[in-house]
mmCIF file with all atom_site columns, C-alpha atoms in Angstrom:
data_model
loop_
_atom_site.group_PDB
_atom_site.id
_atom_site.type_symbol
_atom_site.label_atom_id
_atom_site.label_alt_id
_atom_site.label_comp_id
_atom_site.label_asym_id
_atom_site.label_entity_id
_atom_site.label_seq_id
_atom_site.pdbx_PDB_ins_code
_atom_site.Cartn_x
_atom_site.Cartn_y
_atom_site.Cartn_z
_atom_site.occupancy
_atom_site.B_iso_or_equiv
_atom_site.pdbx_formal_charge
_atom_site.auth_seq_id
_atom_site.auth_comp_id
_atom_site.auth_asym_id
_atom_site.auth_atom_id
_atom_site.pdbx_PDB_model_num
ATOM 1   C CA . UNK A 1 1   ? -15.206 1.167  -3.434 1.00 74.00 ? 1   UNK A CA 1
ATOM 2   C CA . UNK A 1 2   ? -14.806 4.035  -0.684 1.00 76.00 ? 2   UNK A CA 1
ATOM 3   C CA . UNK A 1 3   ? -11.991 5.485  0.087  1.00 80.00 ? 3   UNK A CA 1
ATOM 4   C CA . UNK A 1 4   ? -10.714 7.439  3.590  1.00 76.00 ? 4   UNK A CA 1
ATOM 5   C CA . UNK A 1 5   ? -7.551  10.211 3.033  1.00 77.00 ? 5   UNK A CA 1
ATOM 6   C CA . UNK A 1 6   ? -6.806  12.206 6.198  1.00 71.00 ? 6   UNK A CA 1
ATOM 7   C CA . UNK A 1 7   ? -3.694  14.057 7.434  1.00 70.00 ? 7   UNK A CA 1
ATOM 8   C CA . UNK A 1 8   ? -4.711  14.047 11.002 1.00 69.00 ? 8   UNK A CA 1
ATOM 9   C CA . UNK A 1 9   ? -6.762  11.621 12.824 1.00 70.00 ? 9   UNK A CA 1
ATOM 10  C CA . UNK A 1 10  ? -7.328  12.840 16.581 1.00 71.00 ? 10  UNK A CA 1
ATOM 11  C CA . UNK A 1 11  ? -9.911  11.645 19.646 1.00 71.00 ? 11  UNK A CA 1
ATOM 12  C CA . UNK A 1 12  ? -13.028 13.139 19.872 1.00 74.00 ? 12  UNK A CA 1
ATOM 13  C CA . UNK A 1 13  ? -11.341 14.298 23.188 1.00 75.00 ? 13  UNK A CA 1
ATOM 14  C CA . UNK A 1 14  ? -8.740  15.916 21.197 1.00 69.00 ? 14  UNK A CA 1
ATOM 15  C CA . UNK A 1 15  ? -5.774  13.360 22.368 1.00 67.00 ? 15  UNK A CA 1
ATOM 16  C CA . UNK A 1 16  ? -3.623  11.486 20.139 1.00 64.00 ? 16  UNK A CA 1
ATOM 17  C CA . UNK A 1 17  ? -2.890  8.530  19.411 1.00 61.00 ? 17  UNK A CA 1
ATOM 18  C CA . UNK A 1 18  ? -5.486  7.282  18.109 1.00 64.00 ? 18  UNK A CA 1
ATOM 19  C CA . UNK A 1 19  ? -6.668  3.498  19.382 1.00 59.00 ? 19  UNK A CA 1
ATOM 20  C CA . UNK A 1 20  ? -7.637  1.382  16.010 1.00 59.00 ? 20  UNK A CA 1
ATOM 21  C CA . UNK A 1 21  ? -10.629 -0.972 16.999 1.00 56.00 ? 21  UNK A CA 1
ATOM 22  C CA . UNK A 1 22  ? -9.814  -3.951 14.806 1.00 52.00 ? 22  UNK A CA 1
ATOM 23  C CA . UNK A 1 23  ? -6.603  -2.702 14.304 1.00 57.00 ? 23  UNK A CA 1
ATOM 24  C CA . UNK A 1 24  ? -3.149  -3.296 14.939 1.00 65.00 ? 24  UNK A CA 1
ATOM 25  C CA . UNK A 1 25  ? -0.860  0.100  14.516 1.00 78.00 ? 25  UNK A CA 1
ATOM 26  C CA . UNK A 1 26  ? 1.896   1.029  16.121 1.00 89.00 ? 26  UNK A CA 1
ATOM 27  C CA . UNK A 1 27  ? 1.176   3.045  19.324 1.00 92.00 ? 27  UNK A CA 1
ATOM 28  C CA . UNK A 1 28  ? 4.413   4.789  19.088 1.00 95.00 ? 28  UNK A CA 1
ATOM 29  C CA . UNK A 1 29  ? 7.704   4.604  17.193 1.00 96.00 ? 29  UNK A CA 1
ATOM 30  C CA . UNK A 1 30  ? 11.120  6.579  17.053 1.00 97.00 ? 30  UNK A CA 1
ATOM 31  C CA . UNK A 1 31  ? 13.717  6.895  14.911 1.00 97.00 ? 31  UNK A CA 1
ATOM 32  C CA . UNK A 1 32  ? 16.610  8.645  16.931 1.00 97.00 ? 32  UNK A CA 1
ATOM 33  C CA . UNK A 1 33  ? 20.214  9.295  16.813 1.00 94.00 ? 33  UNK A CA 1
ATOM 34  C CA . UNK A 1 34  ? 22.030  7.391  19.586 1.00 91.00 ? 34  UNK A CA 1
ATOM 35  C CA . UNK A 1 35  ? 25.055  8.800  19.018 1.00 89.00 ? 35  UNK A CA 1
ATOM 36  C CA . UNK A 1 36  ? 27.082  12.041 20.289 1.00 90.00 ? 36  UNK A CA 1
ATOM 37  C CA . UNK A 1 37  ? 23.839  13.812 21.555 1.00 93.00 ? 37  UNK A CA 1
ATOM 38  C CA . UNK A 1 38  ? 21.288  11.749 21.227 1.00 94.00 ? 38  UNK A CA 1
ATOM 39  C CA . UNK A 1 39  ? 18.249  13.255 19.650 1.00 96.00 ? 39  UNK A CA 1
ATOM 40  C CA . UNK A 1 40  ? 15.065  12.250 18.339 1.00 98.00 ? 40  UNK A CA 1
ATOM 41  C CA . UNK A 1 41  ? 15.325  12.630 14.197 1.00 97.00 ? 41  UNK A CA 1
ATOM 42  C CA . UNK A 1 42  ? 11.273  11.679 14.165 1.00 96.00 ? 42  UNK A CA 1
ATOM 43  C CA . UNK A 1 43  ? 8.670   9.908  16.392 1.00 96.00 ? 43  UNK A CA 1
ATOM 44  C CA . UNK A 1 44  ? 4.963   9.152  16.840 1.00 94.00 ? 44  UNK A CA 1
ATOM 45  C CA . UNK A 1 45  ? 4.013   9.024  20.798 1.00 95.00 ? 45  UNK A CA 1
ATOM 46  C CA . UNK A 1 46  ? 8.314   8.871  22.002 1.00 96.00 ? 46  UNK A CA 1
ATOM 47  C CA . UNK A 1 47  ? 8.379   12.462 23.997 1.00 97.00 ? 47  UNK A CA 1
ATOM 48  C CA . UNK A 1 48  ? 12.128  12.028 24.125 1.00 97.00 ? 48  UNK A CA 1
ATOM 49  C CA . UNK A 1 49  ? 15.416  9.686  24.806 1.00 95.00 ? 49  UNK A CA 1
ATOM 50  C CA . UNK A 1 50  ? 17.242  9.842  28.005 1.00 94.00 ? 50  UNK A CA 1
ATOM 51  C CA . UNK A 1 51  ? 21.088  8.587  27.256 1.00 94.00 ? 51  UNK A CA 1
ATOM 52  C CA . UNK A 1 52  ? 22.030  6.622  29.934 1.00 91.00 ? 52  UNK A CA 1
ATOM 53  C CA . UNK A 1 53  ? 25.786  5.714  28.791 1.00 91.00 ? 53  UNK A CA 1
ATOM 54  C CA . UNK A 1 54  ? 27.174  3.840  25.969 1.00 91.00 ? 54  UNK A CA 1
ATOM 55  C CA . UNK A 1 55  ? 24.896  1.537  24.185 1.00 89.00 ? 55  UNK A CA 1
ATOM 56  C CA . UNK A 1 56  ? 22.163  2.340  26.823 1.00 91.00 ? 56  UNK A CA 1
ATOM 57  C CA . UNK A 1 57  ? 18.986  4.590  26.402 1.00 93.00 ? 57  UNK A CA 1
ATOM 58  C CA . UNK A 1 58  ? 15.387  4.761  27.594 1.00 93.00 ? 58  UNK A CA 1
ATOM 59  C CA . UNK A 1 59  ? 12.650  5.948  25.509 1.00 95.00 ? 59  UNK A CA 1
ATOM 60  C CA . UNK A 1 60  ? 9.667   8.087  27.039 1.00 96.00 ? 60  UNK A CA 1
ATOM 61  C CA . UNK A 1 61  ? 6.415   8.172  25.671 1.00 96.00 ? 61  UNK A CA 1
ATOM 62  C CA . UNK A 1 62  ? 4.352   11.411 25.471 1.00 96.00 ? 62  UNK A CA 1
ATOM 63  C CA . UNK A 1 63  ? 1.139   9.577  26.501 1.00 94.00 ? 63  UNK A CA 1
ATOM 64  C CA . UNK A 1 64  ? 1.813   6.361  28.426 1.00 95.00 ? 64  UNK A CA 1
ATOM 65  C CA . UNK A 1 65  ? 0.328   2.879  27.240 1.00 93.00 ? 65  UNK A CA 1
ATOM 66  C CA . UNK A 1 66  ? -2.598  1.565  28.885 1.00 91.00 ? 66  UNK A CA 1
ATOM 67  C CA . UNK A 1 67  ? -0.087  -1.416 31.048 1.00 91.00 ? 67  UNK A CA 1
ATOM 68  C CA . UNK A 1 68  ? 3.109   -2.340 30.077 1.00 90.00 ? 68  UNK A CA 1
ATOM 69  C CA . UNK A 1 69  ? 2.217   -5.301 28.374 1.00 90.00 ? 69  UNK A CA 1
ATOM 70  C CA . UNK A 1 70  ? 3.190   -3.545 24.750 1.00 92.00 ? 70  UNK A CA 1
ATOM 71  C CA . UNK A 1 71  ? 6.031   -5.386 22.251 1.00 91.00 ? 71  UNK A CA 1
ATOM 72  C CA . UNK A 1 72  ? 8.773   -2.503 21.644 1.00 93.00 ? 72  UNK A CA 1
ATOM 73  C CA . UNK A 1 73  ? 11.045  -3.713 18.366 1.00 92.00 ? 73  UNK A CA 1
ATOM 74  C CA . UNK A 1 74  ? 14.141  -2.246 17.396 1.00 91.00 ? 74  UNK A CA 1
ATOM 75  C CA . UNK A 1 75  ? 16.409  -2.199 15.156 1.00 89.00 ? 75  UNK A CA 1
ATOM 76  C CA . UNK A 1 76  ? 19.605  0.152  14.488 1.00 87.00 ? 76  UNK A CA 1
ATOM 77  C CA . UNK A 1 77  ? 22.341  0.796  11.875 1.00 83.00 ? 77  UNK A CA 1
ATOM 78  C CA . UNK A 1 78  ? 25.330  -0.757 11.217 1.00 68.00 ? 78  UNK A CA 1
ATOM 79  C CA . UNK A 1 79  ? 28.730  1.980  11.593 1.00 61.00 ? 79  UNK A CA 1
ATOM 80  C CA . UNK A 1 80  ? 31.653  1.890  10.134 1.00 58.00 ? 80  UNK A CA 1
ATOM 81  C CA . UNK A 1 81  ? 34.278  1.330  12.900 1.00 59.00 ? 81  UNK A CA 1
ATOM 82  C CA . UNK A 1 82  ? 32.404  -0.710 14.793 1.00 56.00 ? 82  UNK A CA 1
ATOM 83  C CA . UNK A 1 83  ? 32.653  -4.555 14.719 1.00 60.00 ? 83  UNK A CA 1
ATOM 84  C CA . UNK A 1 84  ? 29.206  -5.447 13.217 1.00 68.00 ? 84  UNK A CA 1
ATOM 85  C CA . UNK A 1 85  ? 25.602  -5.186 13.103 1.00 73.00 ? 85  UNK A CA 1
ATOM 86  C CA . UNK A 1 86  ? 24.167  -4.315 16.618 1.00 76.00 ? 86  UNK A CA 1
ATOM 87  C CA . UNK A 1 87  ? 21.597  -6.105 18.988 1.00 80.00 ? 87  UNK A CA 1
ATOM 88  C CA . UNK A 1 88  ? 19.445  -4.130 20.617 1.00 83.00 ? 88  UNK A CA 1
ATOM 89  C CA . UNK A 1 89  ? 17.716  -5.695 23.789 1.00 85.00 ? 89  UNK A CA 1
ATOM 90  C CA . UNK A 1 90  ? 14.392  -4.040 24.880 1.00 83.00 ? 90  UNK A CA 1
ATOM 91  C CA . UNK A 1 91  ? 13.933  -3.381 28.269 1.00 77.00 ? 91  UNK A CA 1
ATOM 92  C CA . UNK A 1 92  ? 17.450  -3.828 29.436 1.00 58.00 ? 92  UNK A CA 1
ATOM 93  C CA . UNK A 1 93  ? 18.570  -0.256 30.171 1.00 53.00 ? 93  UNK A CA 1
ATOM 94  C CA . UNK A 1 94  ? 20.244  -0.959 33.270 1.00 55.00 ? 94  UNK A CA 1
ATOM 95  C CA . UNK A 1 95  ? 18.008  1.925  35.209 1.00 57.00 ? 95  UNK A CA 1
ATOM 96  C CA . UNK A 1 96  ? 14.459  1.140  35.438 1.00 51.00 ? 96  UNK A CA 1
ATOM 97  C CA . UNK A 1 97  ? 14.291  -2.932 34.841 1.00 61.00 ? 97  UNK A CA 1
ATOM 98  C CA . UNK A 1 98  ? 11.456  -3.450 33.366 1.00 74.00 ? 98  UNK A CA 1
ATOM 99  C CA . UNK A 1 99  ? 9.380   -1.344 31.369 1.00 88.00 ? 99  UNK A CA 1
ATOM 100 C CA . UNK A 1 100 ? 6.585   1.242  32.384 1.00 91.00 ? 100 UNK A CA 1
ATOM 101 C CA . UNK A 1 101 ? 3.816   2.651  31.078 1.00 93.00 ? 101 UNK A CA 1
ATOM 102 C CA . UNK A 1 102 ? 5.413   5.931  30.542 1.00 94.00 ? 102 UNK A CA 1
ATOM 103 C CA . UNK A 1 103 ? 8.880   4.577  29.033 1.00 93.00 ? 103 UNK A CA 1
ATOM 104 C CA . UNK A 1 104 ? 11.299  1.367  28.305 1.00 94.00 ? 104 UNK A CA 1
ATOM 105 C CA . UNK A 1 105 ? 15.038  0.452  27.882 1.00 92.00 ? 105 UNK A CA 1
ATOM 106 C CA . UNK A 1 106 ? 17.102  -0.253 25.214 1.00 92.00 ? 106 UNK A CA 1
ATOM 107 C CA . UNK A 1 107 ? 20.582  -1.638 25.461 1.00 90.00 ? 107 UNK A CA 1
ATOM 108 C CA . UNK A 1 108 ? 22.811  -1.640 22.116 1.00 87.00 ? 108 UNK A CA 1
ATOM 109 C CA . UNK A 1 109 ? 25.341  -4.514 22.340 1.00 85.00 ? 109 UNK A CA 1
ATOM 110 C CA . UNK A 1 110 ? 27.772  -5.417 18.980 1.00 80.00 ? 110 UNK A CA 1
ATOM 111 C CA . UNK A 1 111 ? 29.289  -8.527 18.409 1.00 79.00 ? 111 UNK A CA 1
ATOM 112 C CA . UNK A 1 112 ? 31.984  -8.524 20.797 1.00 79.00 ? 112 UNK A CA 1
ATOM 113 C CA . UNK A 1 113 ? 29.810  -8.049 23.427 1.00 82.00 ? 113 UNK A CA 1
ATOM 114 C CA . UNK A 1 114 ? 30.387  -4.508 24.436 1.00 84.00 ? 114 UNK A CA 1
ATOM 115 C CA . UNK A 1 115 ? 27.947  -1.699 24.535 1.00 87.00 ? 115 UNK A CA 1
ATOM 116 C CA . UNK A 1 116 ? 28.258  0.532  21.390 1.00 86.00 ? 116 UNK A CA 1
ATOM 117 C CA . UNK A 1 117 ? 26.617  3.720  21.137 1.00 88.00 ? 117 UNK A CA 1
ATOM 118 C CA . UNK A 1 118 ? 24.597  3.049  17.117 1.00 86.00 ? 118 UNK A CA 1
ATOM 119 C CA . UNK A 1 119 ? 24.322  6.022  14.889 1.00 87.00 ? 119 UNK A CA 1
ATOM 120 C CA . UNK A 1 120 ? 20.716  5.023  14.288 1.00 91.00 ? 120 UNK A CA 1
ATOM 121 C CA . UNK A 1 121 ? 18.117  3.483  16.577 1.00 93.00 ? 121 UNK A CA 1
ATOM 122 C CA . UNK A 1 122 ? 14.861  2.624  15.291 1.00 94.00 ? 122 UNK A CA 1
ATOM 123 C CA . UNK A 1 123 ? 11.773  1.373  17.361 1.00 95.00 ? 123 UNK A CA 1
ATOM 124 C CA . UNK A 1 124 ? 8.259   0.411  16.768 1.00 95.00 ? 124 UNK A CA 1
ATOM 125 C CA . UNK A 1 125 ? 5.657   -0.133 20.021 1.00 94.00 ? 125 UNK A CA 1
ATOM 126 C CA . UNK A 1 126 ? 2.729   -2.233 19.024 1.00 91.00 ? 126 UNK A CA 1
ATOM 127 C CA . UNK A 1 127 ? -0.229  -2.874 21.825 1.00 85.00 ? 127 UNK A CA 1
#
């Protein structure tokens, strides 16, 4: 049996990510802070978060996706005061409408409908 440890993988060019033949990874994730001032907590490929209002964010990636045919899922935390768990819709920021290959919206709506700012947003990009 062989086994492969590593800290860092990096290109031979000396990018990162690094694309898995055979594999599926994420490309990118983020875990961020959405709200007060929004701020990346950690991330893999997400430069940084632009807040565009309540409940309403776009997330940049430090090197862009090959199209913008990726699958972005999120999920976020539930906060006290707030009138349930949230739904997050992907690629609804209200800015750009539609995603890019250099960043995507996410649009955090709770039950009743309204756009709630989430203490904690959580996304995964697979491609």
């Amino acid at each position: 049996m062989s086994e492969l440890r590593a800290d860092t993988i990096t290109a031979s060019n000396g990018t990162s990510p690094v694309t898995l033949t055979g594999q599926t990874a994420a490309k990118a994730w983020v875990n961020f802070n959405g709200t007060g001032t929004v701020a990346i907590r950690e991330s893999a490929n997400a430069s940084s978060i632009t807040d565009n209002g309540t409940g309403n964010y776009t997330v940049n990636f430090t090197t862009a996706m090959t199209d913008a045919n990726y699958c972005a899922v999120a999920t976020g935390d539930f906060t006290l005061g707030t009138d349930g768990l949230p739904f997050l819709a992907v690629n609804s920021d209200g800015t750009s409408g539609s995603k890019t290959t250099s960043n995507f919206g996410v649009t955090s709506i709770v039950p009743s409908f309204t756009l709630s700012d989430v203490q904690g947003l959580y996304i995964s990009v697979f491609r």
